[in-house]
PDB file of C-alpha atoms in Angstrom:
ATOM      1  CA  UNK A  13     -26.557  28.012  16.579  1.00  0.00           C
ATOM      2  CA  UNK A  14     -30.042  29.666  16.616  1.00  0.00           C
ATOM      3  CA  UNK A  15     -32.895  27.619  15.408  1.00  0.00           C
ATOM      4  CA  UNK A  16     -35.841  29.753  13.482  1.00  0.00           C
ATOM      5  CA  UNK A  17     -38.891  27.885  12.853  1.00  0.00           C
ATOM      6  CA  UNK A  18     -41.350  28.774  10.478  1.00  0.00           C
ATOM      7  CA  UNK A  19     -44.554  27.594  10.402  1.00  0.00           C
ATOM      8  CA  UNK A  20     -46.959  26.036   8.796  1.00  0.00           C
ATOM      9  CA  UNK A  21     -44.555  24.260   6.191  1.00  0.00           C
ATOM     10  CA  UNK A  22     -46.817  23.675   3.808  1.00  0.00           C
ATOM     11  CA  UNK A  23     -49.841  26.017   3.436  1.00  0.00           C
ATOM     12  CA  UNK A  24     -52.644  25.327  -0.073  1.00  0.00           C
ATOM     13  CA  UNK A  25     -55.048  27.408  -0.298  1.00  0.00           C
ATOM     14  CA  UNK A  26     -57.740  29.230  -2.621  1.00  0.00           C
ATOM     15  CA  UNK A  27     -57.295  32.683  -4.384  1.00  0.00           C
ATOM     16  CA  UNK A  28     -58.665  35.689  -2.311  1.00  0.00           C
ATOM     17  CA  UNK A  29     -58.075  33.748   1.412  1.00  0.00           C
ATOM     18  CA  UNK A  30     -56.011  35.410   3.899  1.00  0.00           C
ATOM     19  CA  UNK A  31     -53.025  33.747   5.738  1.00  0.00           C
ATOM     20  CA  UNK A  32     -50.265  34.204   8.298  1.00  0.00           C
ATOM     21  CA  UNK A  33     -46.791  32.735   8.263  1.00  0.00           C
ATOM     22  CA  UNK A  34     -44.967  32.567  11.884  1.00  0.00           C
ATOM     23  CA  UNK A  35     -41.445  32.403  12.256  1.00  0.00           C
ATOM     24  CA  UNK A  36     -40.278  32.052  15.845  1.00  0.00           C
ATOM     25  CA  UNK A  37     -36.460  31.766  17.513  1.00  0.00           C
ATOM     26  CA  UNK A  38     -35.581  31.524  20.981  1.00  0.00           C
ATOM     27  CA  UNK A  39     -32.805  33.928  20.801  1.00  0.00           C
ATOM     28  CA  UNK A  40     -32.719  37.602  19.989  1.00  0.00           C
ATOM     29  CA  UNK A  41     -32.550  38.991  16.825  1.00  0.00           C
ATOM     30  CA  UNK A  42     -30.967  42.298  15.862  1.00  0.00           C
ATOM     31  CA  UNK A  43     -33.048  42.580  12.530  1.00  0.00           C
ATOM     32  CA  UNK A  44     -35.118  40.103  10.511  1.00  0.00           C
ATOM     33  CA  UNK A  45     -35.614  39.800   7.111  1.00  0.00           C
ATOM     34  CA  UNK A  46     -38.452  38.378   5.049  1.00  0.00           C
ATOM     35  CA  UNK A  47     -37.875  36.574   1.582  1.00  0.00           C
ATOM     36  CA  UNK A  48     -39.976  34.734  -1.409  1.00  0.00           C
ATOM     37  CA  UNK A  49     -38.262  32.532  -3.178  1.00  0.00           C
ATOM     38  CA  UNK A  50     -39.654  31.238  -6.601  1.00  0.00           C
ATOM     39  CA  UNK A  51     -38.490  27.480  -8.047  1.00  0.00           C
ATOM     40  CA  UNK A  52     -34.910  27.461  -9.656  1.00  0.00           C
ATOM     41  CA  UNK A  53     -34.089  31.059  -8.896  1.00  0.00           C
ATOM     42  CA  UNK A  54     -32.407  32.942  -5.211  1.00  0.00           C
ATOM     43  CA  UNK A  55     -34.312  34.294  -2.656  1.00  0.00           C
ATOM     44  CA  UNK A  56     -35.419  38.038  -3.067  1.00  0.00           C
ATOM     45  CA  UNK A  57     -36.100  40.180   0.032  1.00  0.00           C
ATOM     46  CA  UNK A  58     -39.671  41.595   0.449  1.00  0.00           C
ATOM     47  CA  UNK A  59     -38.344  43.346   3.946  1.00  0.00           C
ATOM     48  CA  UNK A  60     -36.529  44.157   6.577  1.00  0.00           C
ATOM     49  CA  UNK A  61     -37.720  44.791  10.094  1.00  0.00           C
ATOM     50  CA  UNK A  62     -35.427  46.103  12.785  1.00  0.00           C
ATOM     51  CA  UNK A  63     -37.691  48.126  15.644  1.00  0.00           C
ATOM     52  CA  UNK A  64     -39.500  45.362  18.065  1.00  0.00           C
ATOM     53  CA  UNK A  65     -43.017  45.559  17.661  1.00  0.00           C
ATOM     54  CA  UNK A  66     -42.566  47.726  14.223  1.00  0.00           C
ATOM     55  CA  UNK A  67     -45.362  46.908  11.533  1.00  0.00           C
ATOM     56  CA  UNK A  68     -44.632  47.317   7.513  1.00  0.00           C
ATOM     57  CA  UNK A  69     -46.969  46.882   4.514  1.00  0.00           C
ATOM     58  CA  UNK A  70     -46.190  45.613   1.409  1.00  0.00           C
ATOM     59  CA  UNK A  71     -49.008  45.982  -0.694  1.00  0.00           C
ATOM     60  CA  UNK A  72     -51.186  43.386   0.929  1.00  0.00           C
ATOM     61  CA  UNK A  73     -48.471  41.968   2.690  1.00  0.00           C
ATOM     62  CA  UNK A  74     -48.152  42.616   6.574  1.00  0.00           C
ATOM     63  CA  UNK A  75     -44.531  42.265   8.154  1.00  0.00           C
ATOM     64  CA  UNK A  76     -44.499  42.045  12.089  1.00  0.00           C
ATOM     65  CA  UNK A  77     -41.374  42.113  14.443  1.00  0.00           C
ATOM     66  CA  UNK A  78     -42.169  40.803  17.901  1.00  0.00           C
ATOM     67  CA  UNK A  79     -41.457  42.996  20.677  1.00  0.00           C
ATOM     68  CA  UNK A  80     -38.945  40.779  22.051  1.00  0.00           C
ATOM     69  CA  UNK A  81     -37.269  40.521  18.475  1.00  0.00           C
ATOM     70  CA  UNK A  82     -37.383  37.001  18.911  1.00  0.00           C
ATOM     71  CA  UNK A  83     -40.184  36.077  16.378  1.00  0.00           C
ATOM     72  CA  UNK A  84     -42.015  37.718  13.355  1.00  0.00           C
ATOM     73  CA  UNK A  85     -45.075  36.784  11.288  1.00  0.00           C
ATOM     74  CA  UNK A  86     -46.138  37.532   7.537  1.00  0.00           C
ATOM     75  CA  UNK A  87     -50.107  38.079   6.719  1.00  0.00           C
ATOM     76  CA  UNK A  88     -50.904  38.483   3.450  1.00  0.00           C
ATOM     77  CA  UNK A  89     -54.578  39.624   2.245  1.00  0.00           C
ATOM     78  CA  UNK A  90     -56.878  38.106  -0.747  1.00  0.00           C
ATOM     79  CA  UNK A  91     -54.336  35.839  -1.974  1.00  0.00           C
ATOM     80  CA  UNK A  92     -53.582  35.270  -5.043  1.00  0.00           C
ATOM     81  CA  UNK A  93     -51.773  32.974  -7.361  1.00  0.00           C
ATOM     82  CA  UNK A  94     -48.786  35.250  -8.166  1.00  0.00           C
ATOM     83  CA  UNK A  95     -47.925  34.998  -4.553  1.00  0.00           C
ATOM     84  CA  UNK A  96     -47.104  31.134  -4.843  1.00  0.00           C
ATOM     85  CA  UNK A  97     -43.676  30.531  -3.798  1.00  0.00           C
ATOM     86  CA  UNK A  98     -41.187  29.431  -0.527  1.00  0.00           C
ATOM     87  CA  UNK A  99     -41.318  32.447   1.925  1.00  0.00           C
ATOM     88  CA  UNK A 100     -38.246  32.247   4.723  1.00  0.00           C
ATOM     89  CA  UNK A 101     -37.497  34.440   7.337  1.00  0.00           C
ATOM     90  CA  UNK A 102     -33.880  35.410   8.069  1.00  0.00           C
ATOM     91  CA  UNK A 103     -32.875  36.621  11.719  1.00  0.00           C
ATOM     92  CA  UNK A 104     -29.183  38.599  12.161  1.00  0.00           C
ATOM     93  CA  UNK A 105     -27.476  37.874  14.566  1.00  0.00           C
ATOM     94  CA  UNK A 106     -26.140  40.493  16.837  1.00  0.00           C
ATOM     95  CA  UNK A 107     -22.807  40.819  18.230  1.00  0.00           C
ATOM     96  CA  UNK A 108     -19.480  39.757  16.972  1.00  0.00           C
ATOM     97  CA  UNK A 109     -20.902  36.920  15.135  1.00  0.00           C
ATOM     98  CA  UNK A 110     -22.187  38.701  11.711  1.00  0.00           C
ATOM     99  CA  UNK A 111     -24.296  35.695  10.709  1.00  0.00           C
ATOM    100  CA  UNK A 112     -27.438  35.579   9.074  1.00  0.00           C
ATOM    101  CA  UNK A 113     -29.419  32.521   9.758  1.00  0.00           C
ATOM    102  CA  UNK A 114     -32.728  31.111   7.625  1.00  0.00           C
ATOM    103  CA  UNK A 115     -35.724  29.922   8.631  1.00  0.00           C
ATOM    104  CA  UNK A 116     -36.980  26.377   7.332  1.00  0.00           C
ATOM    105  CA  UNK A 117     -39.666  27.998   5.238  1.00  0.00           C
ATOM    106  CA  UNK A 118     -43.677  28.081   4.180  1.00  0.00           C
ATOM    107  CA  UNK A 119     -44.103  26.580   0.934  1.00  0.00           C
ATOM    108  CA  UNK A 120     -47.468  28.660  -0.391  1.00  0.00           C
ATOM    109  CA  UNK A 121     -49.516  27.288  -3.301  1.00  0.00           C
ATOM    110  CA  UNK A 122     -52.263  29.688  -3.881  1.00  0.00           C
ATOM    111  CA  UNK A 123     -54.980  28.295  -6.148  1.00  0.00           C
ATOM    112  CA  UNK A 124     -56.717  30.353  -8.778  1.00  0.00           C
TER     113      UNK A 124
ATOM    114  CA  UNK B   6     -24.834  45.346 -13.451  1.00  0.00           C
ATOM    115  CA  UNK B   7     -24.351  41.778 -13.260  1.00  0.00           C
ATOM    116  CA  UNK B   8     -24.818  41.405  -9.251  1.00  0.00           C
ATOM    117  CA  UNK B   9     -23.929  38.131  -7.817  1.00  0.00           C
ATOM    118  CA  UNK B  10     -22.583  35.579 -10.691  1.00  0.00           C
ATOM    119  CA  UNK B  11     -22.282  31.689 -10.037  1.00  0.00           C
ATOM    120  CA  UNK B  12     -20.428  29.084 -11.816  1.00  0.00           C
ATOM    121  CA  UNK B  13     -20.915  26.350 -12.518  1.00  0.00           C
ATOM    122  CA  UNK B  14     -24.965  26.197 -12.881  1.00  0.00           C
ATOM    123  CA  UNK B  15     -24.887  22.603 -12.861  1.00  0.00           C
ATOM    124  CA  UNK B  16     -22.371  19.571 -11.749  1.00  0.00           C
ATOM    125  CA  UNK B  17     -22.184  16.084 -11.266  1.00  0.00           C
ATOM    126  CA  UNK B  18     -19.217  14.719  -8.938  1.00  0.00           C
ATOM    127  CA  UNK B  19     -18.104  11.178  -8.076  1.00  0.00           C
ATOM    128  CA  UNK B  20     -17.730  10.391  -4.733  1.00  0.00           C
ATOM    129  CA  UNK B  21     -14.299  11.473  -3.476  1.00  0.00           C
ATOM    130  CA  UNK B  22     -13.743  13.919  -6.001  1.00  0.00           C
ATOM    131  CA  UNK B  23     -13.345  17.776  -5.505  1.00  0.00           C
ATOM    132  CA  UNK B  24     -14.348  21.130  -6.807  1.00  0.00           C
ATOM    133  CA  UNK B  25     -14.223  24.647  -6.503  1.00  0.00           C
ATOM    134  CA  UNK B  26     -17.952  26.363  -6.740  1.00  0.00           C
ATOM    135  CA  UNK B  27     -17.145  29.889  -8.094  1.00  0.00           C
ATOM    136  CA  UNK B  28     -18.717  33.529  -6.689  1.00  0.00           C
ATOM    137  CA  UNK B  29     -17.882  36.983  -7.812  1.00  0.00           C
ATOM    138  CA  UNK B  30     -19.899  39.931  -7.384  1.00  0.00           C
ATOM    139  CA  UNK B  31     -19.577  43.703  -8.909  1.00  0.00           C
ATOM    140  CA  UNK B  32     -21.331  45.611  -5.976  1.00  0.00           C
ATOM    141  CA  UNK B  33     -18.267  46.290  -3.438  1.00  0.00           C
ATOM    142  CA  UNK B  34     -19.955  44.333  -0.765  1.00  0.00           C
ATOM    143  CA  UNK B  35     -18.588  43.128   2.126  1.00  0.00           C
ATOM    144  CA  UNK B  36     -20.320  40.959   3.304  1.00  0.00           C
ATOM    145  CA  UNK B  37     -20.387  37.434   1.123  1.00  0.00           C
ATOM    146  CA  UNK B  38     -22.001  34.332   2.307  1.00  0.00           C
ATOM    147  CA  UNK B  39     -22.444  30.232   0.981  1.00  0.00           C
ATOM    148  CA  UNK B  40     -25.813  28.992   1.527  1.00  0.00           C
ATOM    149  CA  UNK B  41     -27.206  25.216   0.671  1.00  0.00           C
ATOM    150  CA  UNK B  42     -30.600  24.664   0.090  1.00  0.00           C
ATOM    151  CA  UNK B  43     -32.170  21.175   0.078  1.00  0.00           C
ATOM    152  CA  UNK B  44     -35.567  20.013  -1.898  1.00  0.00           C
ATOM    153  CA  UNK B  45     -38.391  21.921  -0.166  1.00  0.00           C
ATOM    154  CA  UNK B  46     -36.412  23.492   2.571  1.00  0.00           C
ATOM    155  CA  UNK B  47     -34.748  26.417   4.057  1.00  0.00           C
ATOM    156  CA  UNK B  48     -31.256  27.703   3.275  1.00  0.00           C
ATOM    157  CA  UNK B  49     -28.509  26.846   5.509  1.00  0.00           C
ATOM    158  CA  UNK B  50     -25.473  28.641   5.896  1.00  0.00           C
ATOM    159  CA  UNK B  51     -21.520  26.817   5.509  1.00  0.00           C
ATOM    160  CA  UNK B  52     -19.252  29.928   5.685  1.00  0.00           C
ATOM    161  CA  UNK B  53     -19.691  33.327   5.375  1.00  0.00           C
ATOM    162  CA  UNK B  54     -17.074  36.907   5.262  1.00  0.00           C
ATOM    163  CA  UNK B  55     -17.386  40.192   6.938  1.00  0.00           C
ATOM    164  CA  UNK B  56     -14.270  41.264   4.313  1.00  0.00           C
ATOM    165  CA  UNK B  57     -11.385  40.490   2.281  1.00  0.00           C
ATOM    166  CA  UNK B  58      -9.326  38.271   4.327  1.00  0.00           C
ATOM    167  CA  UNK B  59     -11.769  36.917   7.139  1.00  0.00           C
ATOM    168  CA  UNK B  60     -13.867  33.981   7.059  1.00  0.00           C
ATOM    169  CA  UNK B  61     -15.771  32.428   9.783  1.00  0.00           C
ATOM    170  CA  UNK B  62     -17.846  29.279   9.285  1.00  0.00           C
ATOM    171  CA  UNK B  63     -21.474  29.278   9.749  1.00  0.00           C
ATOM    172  CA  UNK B  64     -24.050  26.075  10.864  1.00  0.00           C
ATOM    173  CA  UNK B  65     -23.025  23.384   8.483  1.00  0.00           C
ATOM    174  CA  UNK B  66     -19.112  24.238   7.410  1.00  0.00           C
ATOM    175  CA  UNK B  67     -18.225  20.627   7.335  1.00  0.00           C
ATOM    176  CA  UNK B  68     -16.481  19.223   4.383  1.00  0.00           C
ATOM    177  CA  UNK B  69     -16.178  22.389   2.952  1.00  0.00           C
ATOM    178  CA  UNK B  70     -13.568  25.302   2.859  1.00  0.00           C
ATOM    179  CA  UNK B  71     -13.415  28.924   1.607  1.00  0.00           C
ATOM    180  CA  UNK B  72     -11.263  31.809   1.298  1.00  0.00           C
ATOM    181  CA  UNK B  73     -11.403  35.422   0.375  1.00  0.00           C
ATOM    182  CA  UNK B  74      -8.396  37.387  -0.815  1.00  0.00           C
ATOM    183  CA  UNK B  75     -10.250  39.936  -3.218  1.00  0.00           C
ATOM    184  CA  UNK B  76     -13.755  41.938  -2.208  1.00  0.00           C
ATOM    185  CA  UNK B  77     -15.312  40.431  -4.818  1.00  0.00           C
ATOM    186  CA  UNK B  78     -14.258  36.799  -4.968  1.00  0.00           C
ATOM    187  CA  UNK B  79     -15.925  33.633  -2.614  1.00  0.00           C
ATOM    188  CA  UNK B  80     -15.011  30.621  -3.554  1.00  0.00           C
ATOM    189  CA  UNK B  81     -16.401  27.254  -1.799  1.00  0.00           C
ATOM    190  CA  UNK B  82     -14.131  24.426  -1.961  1.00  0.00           C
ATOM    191  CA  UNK B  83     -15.323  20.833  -1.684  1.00  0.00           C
ATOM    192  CA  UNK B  84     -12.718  18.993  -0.342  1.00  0.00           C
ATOM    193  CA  UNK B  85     -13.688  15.273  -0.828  1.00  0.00           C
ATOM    194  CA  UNK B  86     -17.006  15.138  -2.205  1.00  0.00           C
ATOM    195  CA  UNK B  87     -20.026  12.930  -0.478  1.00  0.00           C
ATOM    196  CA  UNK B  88     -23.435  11.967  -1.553  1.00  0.00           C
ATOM    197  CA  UNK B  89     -25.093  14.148   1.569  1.00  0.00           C
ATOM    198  CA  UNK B  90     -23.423  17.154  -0.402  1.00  0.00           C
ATOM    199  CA  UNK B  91     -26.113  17.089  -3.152  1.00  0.00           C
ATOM    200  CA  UNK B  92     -27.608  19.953  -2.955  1.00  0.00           C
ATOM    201  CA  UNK B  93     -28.311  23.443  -4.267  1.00  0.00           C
ATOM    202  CA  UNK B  94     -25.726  25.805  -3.275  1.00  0.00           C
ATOM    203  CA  UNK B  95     -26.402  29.482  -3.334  1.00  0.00           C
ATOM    204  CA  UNK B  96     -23.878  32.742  -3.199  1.00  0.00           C
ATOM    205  CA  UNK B  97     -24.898  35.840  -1.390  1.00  0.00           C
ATOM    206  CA  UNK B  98     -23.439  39.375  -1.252  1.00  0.00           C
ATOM    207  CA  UNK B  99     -24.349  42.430   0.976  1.00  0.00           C
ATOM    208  CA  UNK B 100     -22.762  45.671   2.548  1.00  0.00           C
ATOM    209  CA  UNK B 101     -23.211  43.970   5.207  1.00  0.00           C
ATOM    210  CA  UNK B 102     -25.117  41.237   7.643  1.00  0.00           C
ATOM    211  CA  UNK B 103     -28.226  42.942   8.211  1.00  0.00           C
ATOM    212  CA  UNK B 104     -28.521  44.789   4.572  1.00  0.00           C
ATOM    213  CA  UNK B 105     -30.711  43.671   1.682  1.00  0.00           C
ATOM    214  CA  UNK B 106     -29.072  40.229   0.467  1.00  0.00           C
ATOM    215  CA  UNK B 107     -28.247  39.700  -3.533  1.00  0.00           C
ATOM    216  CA  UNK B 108     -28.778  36.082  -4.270  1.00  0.00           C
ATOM    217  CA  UNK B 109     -26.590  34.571  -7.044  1.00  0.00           C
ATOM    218  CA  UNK B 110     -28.891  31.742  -9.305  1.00  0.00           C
ATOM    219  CA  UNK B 111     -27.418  29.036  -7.775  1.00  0.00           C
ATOM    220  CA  UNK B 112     -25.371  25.884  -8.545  1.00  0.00           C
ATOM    221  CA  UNK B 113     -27.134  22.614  -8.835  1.00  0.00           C
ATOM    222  CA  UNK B 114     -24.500  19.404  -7.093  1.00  0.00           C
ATOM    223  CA  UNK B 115     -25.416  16.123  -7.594  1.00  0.00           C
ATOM    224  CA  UNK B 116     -22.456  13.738  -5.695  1.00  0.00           C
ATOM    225  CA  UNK B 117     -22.775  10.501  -7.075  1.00  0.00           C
TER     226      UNK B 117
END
């Protein structure tokens, strides 16, 4: 089974700070997701990265595939408090397997 | 469009007791997936299906069973409930493994 870790697990900070969330596996990934999920509801995907070393934007959020496809990392500009939530990453795996395996998340608390 | 619909959204168990956790979804998918999420932590997958008829079990399939005879029908069996199966569980549907997954709103376990 493929491990992700995401890091930091627990990130506070104040409105208008930057910030980067890693997520890092060992293994090979043949895409990688990125989700927020807010308290009592599902995740809901902010992207989808496939290309090693590809770079999307998201408004001011900055999705990075590694060019080994083995990690990824989120940066998001000038927080702000609508951005508060549990981000995970989500690798595929390639292959006959089909699974899709989480991260152990970055709880973000963005103060106003 | 109702997407990816859960039942129950809440349920208590006694140990040693069992219960079906219902998933349907209106969106042809393919791909269908059982997720459990524990109190500030990542989502870790039990069992997941590439299509009517196949199942395969994922990183924590223990204790659990599922089956898939219709497209849009995943149910998650608990055979003989256990405290360590309180948790949040959480239905997913996509076209498949590395598409955009639909998040049902989850059912809340608590195994007493």
């Amino acid at each position: 089974t493929q491990l992700l870790e995401q890091s930091p697990q627990f990130l506070s900070i104040q409105e208008g700070e930057n910030l980067t969330v890693y997520c890092n596996s060992s293994s090979v990934f043949s895409s990688l997701q990125w989700y927020r999920q807010e308290p009592g509801e599902g995740p809901v995907l902010l992207v989808t990265v496939v290309t090693g070393g590809e770079v999307k934007k998201l408004k001011r959020l900055t999705f990075q595939f590694g060019d080994a496809r083995k990690d990824s990392s989120l940066h998001i500009t000038a927080a702000q408090p609508g951005d508060t939530g549990l981000y995970l990453c989500a690798g595929a795996e390639g292959g006959a397997t089909n699974k899709l395996i989480f991260g152990t998340g970055t709880l973000l608390a963005v103060q106003p | 469009n109702a997407g990816v619909t859960q039942t129950p959204k809440f349920q208590v168990l006694k140990t040693g007791q069992s219960m079906t956790l219902q998933c349907a979804q209106d969106m042809n998918h393919e791909y269908m997936s059982w997720y459990r999420q524990d109190p500030g932590m990542g989502l870790r997958l039990i069992h997941y299906s590439v299509g009517a008829g196949i199942t395969d079990q994922g990183e924590v399939p223990n204790g659990y069973n599922v089956s898939r005879s219709t497209t849009e029908d995943f149910p998650l069996r608990l055979l003989s409930a256990a405290p360590s199966q309180t948790s949040v569980y959480f239905c997913a549907s996509a076209l498949r493994v590395n598409q955009p997954q639909h998040f049902g709103d989850g059912t809340r376990l608590s195994i007493l």
